[in-house]
Amino acid sequence: MKAVWVSEFAPFEQIKVNEVAAPTAGEGEVIVDVMAAEANYPDILVIEGKYQIKPALPFSPGKCASGIVSAIGLGVKGLTPGQHVVAQTEYGAYAEKLRVRADSCFAMPDGMPFDKAAALGLVYQTAWFALMDRAGLKPGDSVLVLGASGGIGVASVQLAKALGARTVIAGVIGEGNEAIARQAGADHVLDLGQADLRDRLREQVGDITGGQGVDIVIDPVGGEANAASLRALAWCGRMVIIGFASGTIPTIKANYLLVKNIAVCGLQWSDYRDRRPSRVVEAQREIFSLFMAGKIDPIISRLLPLEAFADGLALLRDGRAQGKIILKIG
C-alpha cells in the first residue's frame, strides 16, 4: 500500500510517500481502507518528533480518517466489512489502509461524503469538548473564537452557534480570513492584527456585548491574542486553551482570574478518547446529527492527493490554512 512513511523524525518536507506492507487487524482492531484523511497542525509535530506522544519508528502520521472497513480482528462487535466509518487514531491515517481500535471507529450516516466525514473528525471533536465539557457552554452565552478561520476555529464558530450561543465573535487576521469566519456563521469579526490589541479587543468586545465581555474564549492561538482576550472576558468567564498556533506560549496573569472570577483551562482531546470513550461516542453522534440537520458544515479549502500532503502541512505551518485541508486517498 501507499503511505506517508516516517523512518526517522525530520521536517515534513523530507518525508516521502512509500510502498509499504499493508497492516493486519489484531484483537479488537479493524482495517479501514482510507478514503480521506484530515490534515492537522499536530501532524507536523508528530513527524518532527516534537509531539508529546512519539510513535515507534517507522510509522505513518495522521490522526483522523474516513473510509470503509475491510477486515476485522478477533473480538470486534458492532462493525462489519463494508461499513463506512470515521476513525480516530494517534497516528497512521496518511495511508491507503489504517489499523485502528474498533472502539475508535464511528459509523457514518448514510449518504455522508467521505471528505466531509473526515473533516468532522478531530477538529470538531476538539471544538465540541472545548465548548461543552471544558467551557460549559449554555444557551445564550457569548463566545469569542480566536484563529476563527482555521480548522478548529471554524468548527468552534459553527458548533457554538448550533449549540445555542447567543453571540459568536470571530478573531482573525486578514480580509480573506474574515470572509471564512463569516461563512462559518460568526456574528461579528474582529482583527487580531490591529495595533494596540491589548486594549482594542476589550473595547470592541465590550461594544458588542453591552459592556459585559464574553462568557467564553476558545483559544487555539496563544501569544498576544491570548492576553488581550483574557481581558475581554466577562465576570465568571471561561477560557479554554487548545494550542499555540502563533508559536508563542502565553503566560497567564493570575490577578485577572482573581478580580473577575475567571477560569482558564486546557484541552487535550486524546485524553477523552482514552479515558472517556463513551463521551467521545456521544460527541461524534451529535456532530454527525448536526451536520445531517444542516446546522454545521465543514469548510474544505483544499482537497489534495496523498502525494501532496506536504503542501497541506506547509499551509498549516505558515498559518495560511483556511478551514480544513483534506487528503483524498481512496
Coordinates of C-alpha atoms in Angstrom, one line a residue:
M1 CA 0.0 0.0 0.0
K2 CA 1.0 3.7 -0.4
A3 CA 1.7 5.6 2.8
V4 CA 3.4 8.7 4.0
W5 CA 6.3 6.9 5.8
V6 CA 8.4 8.4 8.6
S7 CA 11.5 6.3 9.1
E8 CA 13.2 8.9 11.2
F9 CA 11.9 12.2 12.8
A10 CA 12.6 15.0 10.4
P11 CA 11.0 18.1 8.8
F12 CA 7.9 17.1 6.8
E13 CA 9.5 18.3 3.6
Q14 CA 12.0 15.4 3.8
I15 CA 9.3 12.7 4.2
K16 CA 8.1 10.7 1.2
V17 CA 5.2 8.5 0.1
N18 CA 6.5 4.9 0.0
E19 CA 5.1 1.5 -0.8
V20 CA 4.9 -0.4 2.4
A21 CA 3.4 -3.6 3.7
A22 CA -0.3 -3.4 4.5
P23 CA -1.3 -3.8 8.2
T24 CA -3.4 -6.7 9.5
A25 CA -6.0 -6.5 12.2
G26 CA -5.2 -7.7 15.7
E27 CA -7.6 -8.5 18.5
G28 CA -10.1 -5.7 19.0
E29 CA -8.9 -3.9 15.8
V30 CA -10.2 -3.3 12.3
I31 CA -8.6 -2.4 9.0
V32 CA -10.1 0.7 7.3
D33 CA -9.5 1.3 3.6
V34 CA -8.9 5.1 3.8
M35 CA -10.9 7.3 1.5
A36 CA -10.0 10.7 3.1
A37 CA -7.7 11.9 5.9
E38 CA -7.7 15.1 7.9
A39 CA -4.5 17.2 7.9
N40 CA -3.9 18.9 11.2
Y41 CA -1.1 21.0 12.7
P42 CA -0.2 18.4 15.3
D43 CA 0.8 16.1 12.4
I44 CA 3.8 18.3 11.8
L45 CA 4.9 18.0 15.4
V46 CA 4.5 14.2 15.3
I47 CA 6.6 13.9 12.1
E48 CA 9.3 16.0 13.7
G49 CA 9.3 14.1 16.9
K50 CA 8.2 17.2 18.9
Y51 CA 4.7 16.0 19.9
Q52 CA 4.0 14.8 23.5
I53 CA 3.5 11.2 22.1
K54 CA 6.3 9.8 19.9
P55 CA 5.3 6.9 17.7
A56 CA 7.7 4.0 17.4
L57 CA 9.6 4.3 14.1
P58 CA 8.7 3.7 11.3
F59 CA 5.1 5.0 11.1
S60 CA 2.6 6.9 9.1
P61 CA 1.2 10.2 10.6
G62 CA -2.4 11.3 10.6
K63 CA -5.0 11.3 13.4
C64 CA -8.3 11.0 11.6
A65 CA -9.6 9.3 8.5
S66 CA -12.8 8.2 6.9
G67 CA -13.1 5.0 4.9
I68 CA -14.5 1.6 4.6
V69 CA -14.0 -1.3 7.0
S70 CA -12.2 -4.1 5.0
A71 CA -11.2 -6.5 7.8
I72 CA -12.0 -7.1 11.5
G73 CA -10.0 -8.8 14.2
L74 CA -11.0 -11.2 16.9
G75 CA -13.5 -9.9 19.4
V76 CA -14.8 -7.0 17.3
K77 CA -18.5 -6.4 17.6
G78 CA -20.7 -3.8 16.0
L79 CA -18.6 -3.3 12.9
T80 CA -18.7 -5.3 9.7
P81 CA -16.7 -5.3 6.4
G82 CA -18.1 -2.7 4.0
Q83 CA -19.2 -0.3 6.7
H84 CA -18.4 3.4 6.3
V85 CA -16.7 4.8 9.3
V86 CA -14.7 7.7 10.7
A87 CA -11.6 6.5 12.6
Q88 CA -9.8 8.5 15.3
T89 CA -6.2 7.4 16.0
E90 CA -3.0 8.6 17.4
Y91 CA -1.2 8.2 14.0
G92 CA -1.5 6.2 10.8
A93 CA -4.2 7.9 8.8
Y94 CA -1.9 9.1 5.9
A95 CA -2.1 5.7 4.2
E96 CA -4.3 3.7 2.0
K97 CA -5.0 1.3 4.9
L98 CA -5.3 2.1 8.6
R99 CA -5.2 -0.3 11.5
V100 CA -7.2 1.1 14.3
R101 CA -9.0 0.1 17.5
A102 CA -12.6 -0.8 16.8
D103 CA -13.9 1.4 19.6
S104 CA -12.3 4.4 17.9
C105 CA -14.4 3.9 14.8
F106 CA -17.8 5.7 14.4
A107 CA -20.4 4.7 11.8
M108 CA -21.1 7.4 9.2
P109 CA -24.7 8.3 8.5
D110 CA -26.0 7.1 5.1
G111 CA -25.1 9.4 2.3
M112 CA -22.4 11.4 4.1
P113 CA -19.4 12.2 1.8
F114 CA -16.0 10.8 2.9
D115 CA -14.3 14.2 2.7
K116 CA -16.9 15.8 4.9
A117 CA -16.8 12.9 7.3
A118 CA -13.0 13.2 7.7
A119 CA -13.4 17.0 8.2
L120 CA -16.0 16.3 11.0
G121 CA -13.4 14.3 13.0
L122 CA -10.6 15.6 15.2
V123 CA -11.2 19.4 14.9
Y124 CA -15.0 19.1 15.5
Q125 CA -14.4 16.7 18.4
T126 CA -11.9 19.2 19.9
A127 CA -14.2 22.1 19.5
W128 CA -17.2 20.2 20.9
F129 CA -15.2 19.2 24.1
A130 CA -13.8 22.7 24.4
L131 CA -17.3 24.2 24.3
M132 CA -19.3 21.6 26.2
D133 CA -17.1 19.9 28.7
R134 CA -14.4 22.5 29.4
A135 CA -16.2 25.8 29.0
G136 CA -19.7 24.5 30.0
L137 CA -21.5 26.3 27.1
K138 CA -25.1 27.3 28.0
P139 CA -27.7 28.6 25.6
G140 CA -27.4 32.3 25.5
D141 CA -23.7 32.5 26.2
S142 CA -21.4 34.8 24.1
V143 CA -18.3 33.2 22.6
L144 CA -15.1 34.7 21.2
V145 CA -13.2 32.3 19.0
L146 CA -9.5 33.1 18.2
G147 CA -8.0 31.9 14.9
A148 CA -11.5 31.6 13.7
S149 CA -10.6 30.9 10.0
G150 CA -8.6 27.7 10.8
G151 CA -9.9 24.2 11.2
I152 CA -10.6 24.3 15.0
G153 CA -11.8 28.0 14.7
V154 CA -14.4 27.2 12.0
A155 CA -15.6 24.2 13.9
S156 CA -15.8 26.2 17.2
V157 CA -17.8 29.0 15.4
Q158 CA -20.2 26.6 13.8
L159 CA -20.7 24.4 16.9
A160 CA -21.1 27.4 19.2
K161 CA -24.0 28.7 17.0
A162 CA -25.5 25.3 16.6
L163 CA -25.4 24.5 20.4
G164 CA -27.2 27.7 21.4
A165 CA -24.7 30.6 21.8
R166 CA -26.3 34.0 21.6
T167 CA -23.4 35.8 20.0
V168 CA -20.3 34.4 18.4
I169 CA -17.4 36.7 17.7
A170 CA -14.5 35.6 15.4
G171 CA -11.0 36.8 15.8
V172 CA -8.9 36.6 12.6
I173 CA -6.0 38.3 10.8
G174 CA -6.5 39.3 7.2
E175 CA -9.5 40.0 4.9
G176 CA -9.6 36.6 3.4
N177 CA -9.8 35.0 6.8
E178 CA -12.6 37.4 7.7
A179 CA -14.7 36.0 4.8
I180 CA -14.1 32.4 6.0
A181 CA -15.2 33.4 9.6
R182 CA -18.4 35.0 8.2
Q183 CA -19.0 32.0 6.0
A184 CA -18.7 29.8 9.2
G185 CA -21.5 31.9 10.7
A186 CA -19.8 34.4 13.0
D187 CA -22.0 37.2 14.1
H188 CA -19.0 39.6 14.4
V189 CA -15.4 39.5 13.1
L190 CA -12.5 41.3 14.8
D191 CA -9.0 41.9 13.6
L192 CA -6.4 40.2 15.8
G193 CA -3.6 42.0 13.8
Q194 CA -4.7 45.6 14.8
A195 CA -2.5 47.9 16.7
D196 CA -2.9 48.1 20.5
L197 CA -4.7 44.8 20.5
R198 CA -4.5 44.6 24.3
D199 CA -6.9 47.4 24.8
R200 CA -8.8 47.5 21.5
L201 CA -10.0 43.9 21.7
R202 CA -11.6 44.5 25.1
E203 CA -13.2 47.7 23.9
Q204 CA -14.6 46.1 20.7
V205 CA -15.9 43.1 22.6
G206 CA -17.5 45.4 25.2
D207 CA -19.2 47.3 22.4
I208 CA -20.7 44.1 21.1
T209 CA -21.7 42.7 24.5
G210 CA -23.1 45.8 26.1
G211 CA -20.0 46.2 28.2
Q212 CA -20.3 42.8 29.8
G213 CA -17.5 40.9 27.9
V214 CA -17.7 37.4 26.5
D215 CA -18.7 34.4 28.6
I216 CA -16.3 32.0 26.7
V217 CA -13.0 32.3 24.8
I218 CA -11.8 29.4 22.7
D219 CA -8.0 29.9 22.1
P220 CA -6.0 27.7 19.7
V221 CA -3.6 30.7 19.0
G222 CA -1.8 31.8 22.2
G223 CA 0.5 34.8 22.0
E224 CA -0.7 38.4 22.2
A225 CA -4.3 37.5 21.3
N226 CA -4.5 35.3 24.5
A227 CA -3.6 38.1 26.8
A228 CA -6.0 40.5 25.0
S229 CA -8.9 38.1 25.1
L230 CA -8.4 37.3 28.8
R231 CA -9.1 41.0 29.5
A232 CA -12.2 40.7 27.3
L233 CA -13.8 38.0 29.4
A234 CA -17.0 38.7 31.4
W235 CA -17.3 38.1 35.1
C236 CA -17.1 34.3 35.7
G237 CA -15.9 34.0 32.1
R238 CA -14.2 30.8 30.9
M239 CA -11.2 30.5 28.6
V240 CA -10.2 27.2 27.0
I241 CA -6.6 26.9 25.7
I242 CA -6.3 24.4 22.8
G243 CA -3.0 25.2 21.2
F244 CA -0.4 27.8 20.3
A245 CA -0.6 28.4 16.5
S246 CA 1.1 31.8 17.0
G247 CA 4.2 29.9 18.1
T248 CA 4.2 31.7 21.5
I249 CA 3.0 30.1 24.7
P250 CA 1.3 32.8 26.8
T251 CA 1.8 33.5 30.5
I252 CA -1.5 33.9 32.3
K253 CA -1.7 36.8 34.8
A254 CA -3.4 35.3 37.8
N255 CA -4.6 38.6 39.1
Y256 CA -7.1 38.8 36.2
L257 CA -8.5 35.4 37.3
L258 CA -8.9 36.7 40.9
V259 CA -10.5 40.1 40.1
K260 CA -13.2 38.8 37.7
N261 CA -13.6 35.2 38.9
I262 CA -12.3 34.0 35.6
A263 CA -11.4 30.3 34.9
V264 CA -8.7 29.2 32.4
C265 CA -8.4 25.6 31.5
G266 CA -6.8 23.5 28.8
L267 CA -8.0 20.7 26.5
Q268 CA -6.1 17.6 25.3
W269 CA -8.7 15.8 23.3
S270 CA -6.9 12.4 23.1
D271 CA -7.3 12.1 26.9
Y272 CA -11.1 11.9 26.4
R273 CA -10.6 9.2 23.7
D274 CA -8.5 7.1 26.1
R275 CA -10.3 7.9 29.4
R276 CA -13.9 8.5 28.4
P277 CA -14.6 6.8 25.1
S278 CA -18.3 6.8 25.7
R279 CA -18.3 10.6 25.9
V280 CA -16.4 10.6 22.6
V281 CA -19.1 8.4 21.0
E282 CA -21.7 10.8 22.3
A283 CA -19.9 13.8 20.9
Q284 CA -19.4 12.3 17.4
R285 CA -23.0 11.2 17.3
E286 CA -24.2 14.8 18.0
I287 CA -21.7 16.2 15.5
F288 CA -23.0 13.9 12.7
S289 CA -26.6 14.8 13.7
L290 CA -25.9 18.5 13.5
F291 CA -24.3 18.0 10.0
M292 CA -27.2 15.9 8.7
A293 CA -29.6 18.6 10.0
G294 CA -27.8 21.3 8.1
K295 CA -26.7 23.1 11.2
I296 CA -22.9 22.7 10.7
D297 CA -20.9 22.1 7.5
P298 CA -17.1 21.9 7.4
I299 CA -15.4 24.4 5.0
I300 CA -12.9 22.4 3.0
S301 CA -10.4 24.8 1.3
R302 CA -8.0 22.1 -0.1
L303 CA -8.7 18.6 -1.3
L304 CA -5.2 17.2 -2.0
P305 CA -3.9 13.8 -3.2
L306 CA -1.8 11.9 -0.7
E307 CA 1.4 12.7 -2.6
A308 CA 0.7 16.5 -1.9
F309 CA 0.5 16.1 1.8
A310 CA 3.5 18.3 2.4
D311 CA 1.7 21.2 0.5
G312 CA -1.1 21.0 3.0
L313 CA 1.2 20.8 6.0
A314 CA 3.1 23.9 4.7
L315 CA -0.2 25.9 4.7
L316 CA -0.8 24.8 8.3
R317 CA 2.7 25.6 9.4
D318 CA 2.7 29.0 7.8
G319 CA -0.8 30.0 9.2
R320 CA -2.3 30.2 5.7
A321 CA -4.8 27.3 6.0
Q322 CA -8.4 28.3 5.8
G323 CA -11.0 25.9 7.0
K324 CA -10.0 22.2 6.5
I325 CA -7.3 20.6 4.4
I326 CA -8.3 17.0 3.4
L327 CA -6.1 14.4 1.8
K328 CA -8.2 12.4 -0.8
I329 CA -6.7 8.9 -0.7
G330 CA -9.2 6.3 -1.9

